[in-house]
Short mmCIF file of C-alpha atoms in Angstrom, two decimals:
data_model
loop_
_atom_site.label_atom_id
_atom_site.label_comp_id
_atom_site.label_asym_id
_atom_site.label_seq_id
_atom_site.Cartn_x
_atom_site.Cartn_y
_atom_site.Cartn_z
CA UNK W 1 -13.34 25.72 -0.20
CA UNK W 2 -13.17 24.68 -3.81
CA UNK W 3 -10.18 25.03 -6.24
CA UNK W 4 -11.26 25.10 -9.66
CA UNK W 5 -9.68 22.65 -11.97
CA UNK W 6 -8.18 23.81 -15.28
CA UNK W 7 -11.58 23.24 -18.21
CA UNK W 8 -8.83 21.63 -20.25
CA UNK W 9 -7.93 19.37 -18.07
CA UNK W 10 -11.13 18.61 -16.96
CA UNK W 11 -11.38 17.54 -20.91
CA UNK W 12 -8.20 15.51 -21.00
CA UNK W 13 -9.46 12.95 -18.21
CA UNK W 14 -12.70 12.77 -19.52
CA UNK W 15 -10.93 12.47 -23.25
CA UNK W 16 -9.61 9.03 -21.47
CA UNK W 17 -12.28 7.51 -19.36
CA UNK W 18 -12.57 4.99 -22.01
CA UNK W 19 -9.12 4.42 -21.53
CA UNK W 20 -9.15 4.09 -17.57
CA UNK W 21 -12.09 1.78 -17.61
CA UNK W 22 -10.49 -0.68 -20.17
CA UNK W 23 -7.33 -0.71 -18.38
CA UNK W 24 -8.82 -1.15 -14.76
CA UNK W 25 -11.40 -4.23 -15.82
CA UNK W 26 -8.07 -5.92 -17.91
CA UNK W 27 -5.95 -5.28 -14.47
CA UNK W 28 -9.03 -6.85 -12.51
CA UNK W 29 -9.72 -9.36 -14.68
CA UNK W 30 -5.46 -10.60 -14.81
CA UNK W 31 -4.75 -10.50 -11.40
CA UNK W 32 -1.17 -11.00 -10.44
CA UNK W 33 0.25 -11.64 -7.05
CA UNK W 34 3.08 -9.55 -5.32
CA UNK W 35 6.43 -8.93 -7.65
CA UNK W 36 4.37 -11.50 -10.17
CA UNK W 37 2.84 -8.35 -12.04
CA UNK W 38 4.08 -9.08 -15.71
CA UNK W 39 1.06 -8.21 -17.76
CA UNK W 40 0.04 -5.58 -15.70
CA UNK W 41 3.48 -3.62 -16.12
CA UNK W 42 3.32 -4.44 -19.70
CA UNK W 43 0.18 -3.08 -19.88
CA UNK W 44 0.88 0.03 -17.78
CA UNK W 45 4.41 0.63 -19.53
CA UNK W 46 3.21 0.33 -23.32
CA UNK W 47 0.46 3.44 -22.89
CA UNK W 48 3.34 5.46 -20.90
CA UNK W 49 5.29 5.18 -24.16
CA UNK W 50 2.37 5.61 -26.20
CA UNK W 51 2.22 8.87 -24.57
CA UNK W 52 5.43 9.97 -24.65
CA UNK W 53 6.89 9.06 -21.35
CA UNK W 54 10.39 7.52 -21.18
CA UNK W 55 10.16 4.23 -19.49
CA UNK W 56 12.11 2.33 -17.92
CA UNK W 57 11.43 -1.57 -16.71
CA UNK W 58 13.34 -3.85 -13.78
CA UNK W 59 14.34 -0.88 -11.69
CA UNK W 60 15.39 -1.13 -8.21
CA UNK W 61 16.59 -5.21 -9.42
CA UNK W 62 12.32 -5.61 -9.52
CA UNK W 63 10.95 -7.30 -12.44
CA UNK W 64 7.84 -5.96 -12.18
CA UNK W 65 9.05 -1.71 -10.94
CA UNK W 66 9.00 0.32 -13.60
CA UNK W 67 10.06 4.53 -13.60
CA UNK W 68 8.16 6.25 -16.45
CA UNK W 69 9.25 10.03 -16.93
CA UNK W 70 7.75 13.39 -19.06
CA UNK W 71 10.28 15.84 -19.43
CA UNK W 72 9.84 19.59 -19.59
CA UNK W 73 11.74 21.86 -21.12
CA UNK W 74 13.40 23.67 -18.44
CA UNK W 75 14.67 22.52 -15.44
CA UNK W 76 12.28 22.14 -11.88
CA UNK W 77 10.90 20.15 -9.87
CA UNK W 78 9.89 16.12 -9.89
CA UNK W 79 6.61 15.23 -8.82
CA UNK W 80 6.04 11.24 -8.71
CA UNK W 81 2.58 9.65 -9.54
CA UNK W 82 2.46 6.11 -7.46
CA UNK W 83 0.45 3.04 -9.40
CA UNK W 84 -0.28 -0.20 -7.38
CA UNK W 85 -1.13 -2.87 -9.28
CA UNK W 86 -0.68 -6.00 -7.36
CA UNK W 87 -3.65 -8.28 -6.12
CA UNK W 88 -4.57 -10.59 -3.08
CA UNK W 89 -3.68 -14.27 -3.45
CA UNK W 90 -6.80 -16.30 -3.89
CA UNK W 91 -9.48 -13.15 -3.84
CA UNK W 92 -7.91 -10.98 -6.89
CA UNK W 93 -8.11 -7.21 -6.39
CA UNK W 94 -10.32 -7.26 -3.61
CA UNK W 95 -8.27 -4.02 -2.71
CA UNK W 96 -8.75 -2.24 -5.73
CA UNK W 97 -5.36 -1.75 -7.03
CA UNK W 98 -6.73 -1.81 -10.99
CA UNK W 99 -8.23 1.49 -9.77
CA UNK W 100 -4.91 2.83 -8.20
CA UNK W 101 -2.96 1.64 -11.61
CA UNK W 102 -5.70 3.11 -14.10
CA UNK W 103 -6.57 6.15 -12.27
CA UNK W 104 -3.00 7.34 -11.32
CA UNK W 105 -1.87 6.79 -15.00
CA UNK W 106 -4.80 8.56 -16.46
CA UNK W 107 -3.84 11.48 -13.92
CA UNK W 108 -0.29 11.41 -15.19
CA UNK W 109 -0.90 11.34 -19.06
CA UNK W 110 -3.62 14.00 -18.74
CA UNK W 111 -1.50 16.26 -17.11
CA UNK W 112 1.12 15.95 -19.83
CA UNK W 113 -0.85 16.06 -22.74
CA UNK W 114 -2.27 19.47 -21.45
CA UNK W 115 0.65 21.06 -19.89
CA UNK W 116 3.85 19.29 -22.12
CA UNK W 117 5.64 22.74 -21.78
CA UNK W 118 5.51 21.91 -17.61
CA UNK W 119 8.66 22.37 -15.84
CA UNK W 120 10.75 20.15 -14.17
CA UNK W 121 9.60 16.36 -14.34
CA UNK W 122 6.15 14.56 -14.11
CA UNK W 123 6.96 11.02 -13.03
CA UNK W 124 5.01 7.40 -12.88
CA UNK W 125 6.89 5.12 -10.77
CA UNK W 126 5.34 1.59 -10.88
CA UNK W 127 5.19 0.28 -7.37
CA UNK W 128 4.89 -4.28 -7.06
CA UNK W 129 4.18 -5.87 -3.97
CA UNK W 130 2.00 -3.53 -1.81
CA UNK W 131 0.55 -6.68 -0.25
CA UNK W 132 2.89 -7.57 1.99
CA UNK W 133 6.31 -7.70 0.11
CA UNK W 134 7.35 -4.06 0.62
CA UNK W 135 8.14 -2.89 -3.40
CA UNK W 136 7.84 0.63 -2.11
CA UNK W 137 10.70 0.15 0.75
CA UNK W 138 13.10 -1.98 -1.85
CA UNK W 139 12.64 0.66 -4.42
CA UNK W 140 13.22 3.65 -1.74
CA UNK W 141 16.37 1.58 -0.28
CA UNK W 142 17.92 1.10 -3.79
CA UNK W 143 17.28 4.68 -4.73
CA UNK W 144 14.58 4.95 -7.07
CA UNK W 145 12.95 8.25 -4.84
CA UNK W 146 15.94 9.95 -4.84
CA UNK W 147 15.03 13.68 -6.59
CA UNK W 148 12.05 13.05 -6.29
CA UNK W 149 10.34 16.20 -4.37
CA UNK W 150 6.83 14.99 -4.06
CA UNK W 151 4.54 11.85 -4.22
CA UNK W 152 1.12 11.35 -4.61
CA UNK W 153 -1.93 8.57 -5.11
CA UNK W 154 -5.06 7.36 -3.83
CA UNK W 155 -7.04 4.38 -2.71
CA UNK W 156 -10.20 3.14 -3.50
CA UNK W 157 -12.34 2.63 -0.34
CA UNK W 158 -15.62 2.48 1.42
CA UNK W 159 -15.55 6.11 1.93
CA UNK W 160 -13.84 9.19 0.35
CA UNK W 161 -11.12 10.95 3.27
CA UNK W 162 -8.48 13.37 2.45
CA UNK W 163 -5.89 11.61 4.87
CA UNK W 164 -6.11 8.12 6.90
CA UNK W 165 -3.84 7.18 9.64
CA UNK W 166 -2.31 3.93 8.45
CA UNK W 167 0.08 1.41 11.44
CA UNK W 168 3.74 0.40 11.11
CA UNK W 169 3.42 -2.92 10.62
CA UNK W 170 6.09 -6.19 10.84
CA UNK W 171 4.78 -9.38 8.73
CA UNK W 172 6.58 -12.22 10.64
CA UNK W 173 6.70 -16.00 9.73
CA UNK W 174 7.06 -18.03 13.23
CA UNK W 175 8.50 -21.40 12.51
CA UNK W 176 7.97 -24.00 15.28
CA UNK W 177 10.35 -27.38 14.89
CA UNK W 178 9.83 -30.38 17.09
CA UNK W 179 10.22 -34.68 16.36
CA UNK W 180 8.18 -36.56 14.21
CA UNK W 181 6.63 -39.29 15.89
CA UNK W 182 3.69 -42.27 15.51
CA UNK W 183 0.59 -40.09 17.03
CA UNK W 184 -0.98 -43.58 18.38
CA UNK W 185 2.12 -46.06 19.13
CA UNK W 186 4.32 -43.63 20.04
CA UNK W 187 2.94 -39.92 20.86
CA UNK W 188 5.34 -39.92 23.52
CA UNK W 189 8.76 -40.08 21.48
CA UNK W 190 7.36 -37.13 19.44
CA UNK W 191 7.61 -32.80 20.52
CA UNK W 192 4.52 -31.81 18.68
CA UNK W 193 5.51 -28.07 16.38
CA UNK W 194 1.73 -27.91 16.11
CA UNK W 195 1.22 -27.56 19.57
CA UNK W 196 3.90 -24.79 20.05
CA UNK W 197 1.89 -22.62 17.48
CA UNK W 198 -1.08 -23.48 18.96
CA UNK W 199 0.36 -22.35 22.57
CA UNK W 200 1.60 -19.42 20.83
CA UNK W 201 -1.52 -18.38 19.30
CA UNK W 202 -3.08 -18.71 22.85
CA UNK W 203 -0.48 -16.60 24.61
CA UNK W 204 -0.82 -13.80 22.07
CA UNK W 205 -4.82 -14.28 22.97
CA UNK W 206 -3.74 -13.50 26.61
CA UNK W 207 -1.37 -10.86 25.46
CA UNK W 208 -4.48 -8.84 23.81
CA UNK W 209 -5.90 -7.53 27.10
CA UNK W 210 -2.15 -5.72 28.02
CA UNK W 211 -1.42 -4.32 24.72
CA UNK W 212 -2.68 -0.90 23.79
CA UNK W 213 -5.56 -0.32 21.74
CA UNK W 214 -3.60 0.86 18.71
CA UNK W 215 -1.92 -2.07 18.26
CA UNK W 216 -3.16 -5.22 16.12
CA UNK W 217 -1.78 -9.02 16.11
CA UNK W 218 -3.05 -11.22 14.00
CA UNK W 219 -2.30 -14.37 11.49
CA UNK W 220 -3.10 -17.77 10.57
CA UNK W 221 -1.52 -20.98 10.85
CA UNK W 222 -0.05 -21.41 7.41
CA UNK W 223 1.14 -24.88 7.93
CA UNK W 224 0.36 -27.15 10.36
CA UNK W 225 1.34 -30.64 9.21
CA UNK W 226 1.52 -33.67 7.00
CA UNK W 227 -0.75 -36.26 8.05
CA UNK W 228 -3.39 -36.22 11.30
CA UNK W 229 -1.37 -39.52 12.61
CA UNK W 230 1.96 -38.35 12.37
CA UNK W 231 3.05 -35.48 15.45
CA UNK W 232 4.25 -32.69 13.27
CA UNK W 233 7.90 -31.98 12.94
CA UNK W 234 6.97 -28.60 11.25
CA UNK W 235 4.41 -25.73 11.62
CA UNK W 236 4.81 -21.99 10.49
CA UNK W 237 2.37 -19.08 11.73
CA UNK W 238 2.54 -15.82 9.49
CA UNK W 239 1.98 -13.13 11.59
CA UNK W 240 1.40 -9.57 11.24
CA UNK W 241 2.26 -6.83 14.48
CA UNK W 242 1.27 -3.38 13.52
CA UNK W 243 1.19 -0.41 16.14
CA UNK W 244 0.37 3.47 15.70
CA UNK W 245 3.71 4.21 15.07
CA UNK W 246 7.13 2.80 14.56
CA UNK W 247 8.28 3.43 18.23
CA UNK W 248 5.64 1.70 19.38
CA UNK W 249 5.84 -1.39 17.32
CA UNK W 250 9.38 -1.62 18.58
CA UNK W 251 8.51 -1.79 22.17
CA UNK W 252 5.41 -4.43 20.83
CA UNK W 253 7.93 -6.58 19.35
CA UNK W 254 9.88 -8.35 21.85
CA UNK W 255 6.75 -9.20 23.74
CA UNK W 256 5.19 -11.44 20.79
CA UNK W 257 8.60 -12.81 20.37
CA UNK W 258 8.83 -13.59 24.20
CA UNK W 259 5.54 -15.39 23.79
CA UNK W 260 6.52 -17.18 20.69
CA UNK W 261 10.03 -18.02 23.03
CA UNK W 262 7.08 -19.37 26.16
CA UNK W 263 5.57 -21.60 24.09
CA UNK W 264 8.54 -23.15 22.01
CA UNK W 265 9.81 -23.73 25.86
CA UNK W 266 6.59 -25.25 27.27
CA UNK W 267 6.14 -27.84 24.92
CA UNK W 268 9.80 -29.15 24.16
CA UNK W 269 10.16 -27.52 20.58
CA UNK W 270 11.83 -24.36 18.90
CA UNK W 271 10.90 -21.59 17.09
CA UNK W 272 12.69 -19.61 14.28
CA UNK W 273 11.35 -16.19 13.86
CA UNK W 274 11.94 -14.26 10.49
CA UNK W 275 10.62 -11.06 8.85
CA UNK W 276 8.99 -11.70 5.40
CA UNK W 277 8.93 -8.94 4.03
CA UNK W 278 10.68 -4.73 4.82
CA UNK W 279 8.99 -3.44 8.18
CA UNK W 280 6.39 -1.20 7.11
CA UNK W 281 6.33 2.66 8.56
CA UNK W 282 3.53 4.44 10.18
CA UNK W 283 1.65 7.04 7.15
CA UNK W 284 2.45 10.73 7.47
CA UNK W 285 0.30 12.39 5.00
CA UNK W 286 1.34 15.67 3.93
CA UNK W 287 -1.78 18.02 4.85
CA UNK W 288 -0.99 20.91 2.28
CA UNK W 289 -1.51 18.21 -0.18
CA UNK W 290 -4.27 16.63 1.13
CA UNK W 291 -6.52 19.72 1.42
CA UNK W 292 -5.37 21.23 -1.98
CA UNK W 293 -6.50 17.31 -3.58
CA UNK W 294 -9.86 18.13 -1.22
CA UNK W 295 -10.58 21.37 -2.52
CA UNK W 296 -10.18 20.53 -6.52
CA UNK W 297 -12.54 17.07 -5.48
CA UNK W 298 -14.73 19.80 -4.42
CA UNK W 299 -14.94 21.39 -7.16
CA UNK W 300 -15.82 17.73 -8.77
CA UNK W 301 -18.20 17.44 -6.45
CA UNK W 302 -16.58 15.03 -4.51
CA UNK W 303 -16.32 15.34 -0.81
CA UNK W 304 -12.94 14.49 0.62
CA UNK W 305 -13.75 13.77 4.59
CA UNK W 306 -11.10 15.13 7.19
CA UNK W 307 -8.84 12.63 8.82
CA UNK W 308 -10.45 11.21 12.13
CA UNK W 309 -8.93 8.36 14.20
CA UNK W 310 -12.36 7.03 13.92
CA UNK W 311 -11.18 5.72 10.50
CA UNK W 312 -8.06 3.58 10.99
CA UNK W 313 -6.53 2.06 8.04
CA UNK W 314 -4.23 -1.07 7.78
CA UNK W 315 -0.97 -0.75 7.17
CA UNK W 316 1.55 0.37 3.58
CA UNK W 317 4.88 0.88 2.40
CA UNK W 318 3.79 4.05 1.20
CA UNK W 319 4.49 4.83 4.94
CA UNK W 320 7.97 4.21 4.23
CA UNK W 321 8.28 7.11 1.53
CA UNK W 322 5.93 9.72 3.51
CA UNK W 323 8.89 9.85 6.05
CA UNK W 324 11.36 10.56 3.33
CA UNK W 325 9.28 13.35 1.41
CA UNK W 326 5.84 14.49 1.00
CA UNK W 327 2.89 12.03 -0.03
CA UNK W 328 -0.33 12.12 0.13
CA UNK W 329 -2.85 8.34 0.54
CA UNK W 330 -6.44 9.94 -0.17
CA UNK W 331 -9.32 7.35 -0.19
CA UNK W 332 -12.15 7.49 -3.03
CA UNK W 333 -16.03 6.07 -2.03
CA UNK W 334 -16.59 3.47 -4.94
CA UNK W 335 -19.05 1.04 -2.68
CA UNK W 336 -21.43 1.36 0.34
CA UNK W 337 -20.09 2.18 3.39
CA UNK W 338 -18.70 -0.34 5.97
CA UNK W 339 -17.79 -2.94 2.82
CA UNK W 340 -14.88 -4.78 4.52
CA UNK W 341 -11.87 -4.46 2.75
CA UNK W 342 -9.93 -7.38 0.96
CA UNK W 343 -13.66 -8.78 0.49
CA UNK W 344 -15.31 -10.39 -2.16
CA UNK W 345 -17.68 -7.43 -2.02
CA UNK W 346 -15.14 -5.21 -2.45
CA UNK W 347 -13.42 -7.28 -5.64
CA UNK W 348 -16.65 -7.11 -7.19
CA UNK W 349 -17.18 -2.99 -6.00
CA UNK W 350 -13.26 -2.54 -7.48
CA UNK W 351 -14.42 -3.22 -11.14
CA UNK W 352 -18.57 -1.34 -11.16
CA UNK W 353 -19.28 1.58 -13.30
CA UNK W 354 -19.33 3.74 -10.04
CA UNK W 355 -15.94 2.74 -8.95
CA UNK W 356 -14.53 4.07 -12.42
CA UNK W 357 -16.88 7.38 -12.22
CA UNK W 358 -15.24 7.87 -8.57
CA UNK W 359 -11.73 6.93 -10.11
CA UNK W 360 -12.38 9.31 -13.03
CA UNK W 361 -13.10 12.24 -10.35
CA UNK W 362 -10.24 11.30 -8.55
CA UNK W 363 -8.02 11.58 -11.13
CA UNK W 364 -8.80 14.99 -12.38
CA UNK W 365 -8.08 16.17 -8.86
CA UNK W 366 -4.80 14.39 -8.33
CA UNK W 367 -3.74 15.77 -12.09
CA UNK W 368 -4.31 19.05 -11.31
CA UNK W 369 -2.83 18.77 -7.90
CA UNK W 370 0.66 17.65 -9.29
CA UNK W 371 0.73 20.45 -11.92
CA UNK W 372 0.27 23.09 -8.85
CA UNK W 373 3.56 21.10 -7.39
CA UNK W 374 5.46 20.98 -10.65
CA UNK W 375 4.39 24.35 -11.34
CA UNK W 376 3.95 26.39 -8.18
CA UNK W 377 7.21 27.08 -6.31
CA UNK W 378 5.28 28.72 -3.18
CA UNK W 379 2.79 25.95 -3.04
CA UNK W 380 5.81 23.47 -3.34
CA UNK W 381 7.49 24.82 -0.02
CA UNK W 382 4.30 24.87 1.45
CA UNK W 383 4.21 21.33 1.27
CA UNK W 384 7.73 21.11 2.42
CA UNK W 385 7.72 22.78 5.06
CA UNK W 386 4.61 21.21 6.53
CA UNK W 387 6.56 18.09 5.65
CA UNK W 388 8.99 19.55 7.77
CA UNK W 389 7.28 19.95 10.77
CA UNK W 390 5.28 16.91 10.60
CA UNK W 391 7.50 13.90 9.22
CA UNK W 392 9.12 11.37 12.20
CA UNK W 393 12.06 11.59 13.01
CA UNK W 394 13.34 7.97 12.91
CA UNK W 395 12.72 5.13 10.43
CA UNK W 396 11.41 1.58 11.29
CA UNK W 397 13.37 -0.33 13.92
CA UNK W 398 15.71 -3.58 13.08
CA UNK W 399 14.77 -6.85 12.21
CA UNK W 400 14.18 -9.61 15.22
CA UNK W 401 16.81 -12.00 15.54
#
C-alpha cells in the first residue's frame, strides 16, 4: 500500500539533487579508509551548518564521528539519520558509502527545511569505520545513542529490500610465531609460522563441512614472510567468523580457535589470537519502519522487496545499535542484479546517474519516514513496541583470549 509523501517535501529533495550528486561523486572520488575520513566529515559537517544544524566534530574520542542536531521548538522525540562514509582499502567505495553519506544528509536537511517547527530533535550522527573497525559500536559504548529513540539509513545494493538479515560477525587477526632459519643449509633449525597458517587455513577447510550453513569463515594470509629463503619467524591471517546470530557465533568461536591451537601444535610454533576490531551483532530491523519506508518508496515508485533469507547480507555495526533501539538497513537497486558487492563493478555502479536517481528516491522516503517518528507519537510506539518484541535479548559475546 502506498503512503503519500508530503508535495513539499517531495520539492525539498528534488530542490537538492544537485546537491546530493556533487557531494556523492566528491565522496567517491576522495576515498578515505576506516577512522581516516577527514575530508569527507569536513565536507559532510560544513553543509549541516550551512543548514542550520548544530554540529559537533571528534565525538565518542573519533576524529572522524561527528553529531549534527536541528532543534524544534518544543520538546519530543530524537530521531537519528546514520551517514557512512568510509571506503574499501585499495577498491574505493566499491560499497557505496558516498550514496549512504549524500543521500542520508539530503534526507535530513530536507526534512528540516520543510518542517523547522518539528518537535523534538532531527539528528545526523556521522558514523567512521563501517568496514571493519566498528565506529558504530565505539560511538554506542561511549554514549553517543543515548536519547536517541530511533535510527534510520539505507544501503545501496544490487536490489531494492525493505529489510536484509545481516550475521554477527568477529574480524580476528591470527598471529603464528616460529624460528627463523636458513631454508637450504639449515631448514631443520627453523619452526616455519608460514606453515602453521597454512595448516590452519586447511583445518578451517575441513571444519566447513561440520559447521552450519549460516555461518561463514573466511580471510587471507596478510603476511606471510620476508624473503622465500629464509623460514618465516612471522605470519598473520585476518580472519572474519560471522554466524546468524550472536549465540551462534559464540558457540562457532572456540572451534576456529581450537583449529588455529591444532595447527600452532602440529608444526612446533604459536599462535596469538586477537580481535581487530568490536564484535559485530546480528541486524534486527525494526518492521514498522521498514514497511512505512516501503510504502512512501511506493508511492515513488520504488519497490521495496520483503525480507527473504534468500538474500543474506554480510555483516554491520549497525547490528550493534538495532539491539539497543529501533533501526531500520533498507537496500536501494542502483546496478543490475547479482553485481557482487565490494566490486569494481559496483565502485563504478556507486557513482552512475542511476545510482543518484535511486538515492534521490530513497531519500524522499527516509525524510518523510523520520518526520512520521518525530512527529507521530502512535506511530512512534508502534515502532517500539515491535522493537520490543523483536530485539535479542543479549549483546555480542566476549573477546577470545
Amino acid at each position: 500500500m502506498n503512503q503519500p509523501v508530503p508535495a513539499d517535501l517531495r520539492a525539498a529533495v528534488r530542490e537538492r539533487r544537485s546537491m546530493l550528486e556533487q557531494l556523492s561523486l566528491d565522496l567517491h572520488g576522495t576515498p578515505e579508509t576506516r577512522f581516516e575520513e577527514h575530508y569527507a566529515v569536513e565536507q559532510l559537517a560544513g553543509r549541516l551548518a550551512a543548514e542550520g544544524f548544530e554540529v559537533n566534530k571528534g565525538v565518542a574520542g573519533l576524529p572522524t564521528a561527528f553529531t549534527a542536531v536541528h532543534r524544534g521548538p518544543v520538546d519530543g522525540p530524537t530521531v537519528a539519520v546514520l551517514l557512512e562514509y568510509d571506503a574499501l582499502p585499495g577498491i574505493g567505495h566499491a560499497c557505496g558509502h558516498n550514496l549512504i553519506a549524500a543521500g542520508g544528509l539530503t534526507a535530513a536537511v530536507a526534512a528540516a527545511a520543510v518542517r523547522p517547527d518539528h518537535p523534538g530533535t532531527l539528528m545526523v550522527i556521522g558514523t567512521p569505520g563501517e568496514e571493519g573497525g566498528g565506529g558504530k559500536i565505539l560511538m554506542l559504548e561511549r554514549g553517543v545513542f543515548e536519547g536517541v529513540d530511533a535510527a534510520v539509513m539505507f544501503h545501496p545494493a544490487d536490489r531494492s529490500l525493505r529489510a536484509r538479515h545481516a550475521l554477527a560477525a568477529s574480524h580476528l587477526r591470527l598471529t603464528f610465531h616460529g624460528v627463523a632459519a636458513h631454508a637450504a643449509k639449515m631448514p631443520w633449525a627453523g619452526r616455519s609460522a608460514a606453515a602453521g597458517a597454512q595448516l590452519f587455513l586447511t583445518a578451517v577447510d575441513s571444519l566447513r563441512q561440520f559447521i552450519p550453513p549460516t555461518a561463514r569463515v573466511h580471510g587471507i594470509i596478510a603476511h606471510g614472510g620476508t624473503a622465500p629463503n629464509v623460514v618465516p619467524d612471522r605470519t598473520e591471517v585476518e580472519l572474519f567468523v560471522r554466524e546468524a546470530t550472536s549465540a551462534a557465533l559464540d558457540a562457532l568461536l572456540p572451534r576456529v580457535l581450537a583449529a588455529a591451537d591444532g595447527a600452532a601444535l602440529a608444526t612446533g610454533t604459536t599462535v596469538e589470537t586477537t580481535e581487530t576490531a568490536p564484535r559485530y551483532a546480528e541486524r534486527n530491523d525494526n518492521m514498522v519502519m521498514a514497511d512505512r519506508i516501503a510504502a512512501y518508496a511506493a508511492d515513488l515508485s520504488l519497490e521495496l522487496e520483503p525480507p527473504s533469507p534468500a538474500n543474506p547480507a554480510g555483516s554491520s555495526d549497525i547490528g550493534n545499535v538495532s539491539v539497543e533501539l529501533p533501526v531500520i538497513h533498507p537496500y536501494v537497486q542502483i546496478c543490475p542484479r547479482d553485481t557482487p558487492g565490494h566490486s569494481a563493478r559496483m565502485r563504478e555502479a556507486a557513482r552512475s546517474p542511476r545510482a543518484h536517481d535511486a538515492v534521490t528516491t530513497m531519500a524522499t522516503a527516509m525524510a518523510a519516514l523520520a518526520l512520521d517518528l518525530i512527529g507521530d507519537p502512535e506511530f512512534l510506539t508502534a515502532v517500539r513496541t515491535d522493537f520490543d518484541a523483536s530485539a535479542p535479548c543479549s549483546a555480542p559475546g566476549q573477546e577470545p583470549s
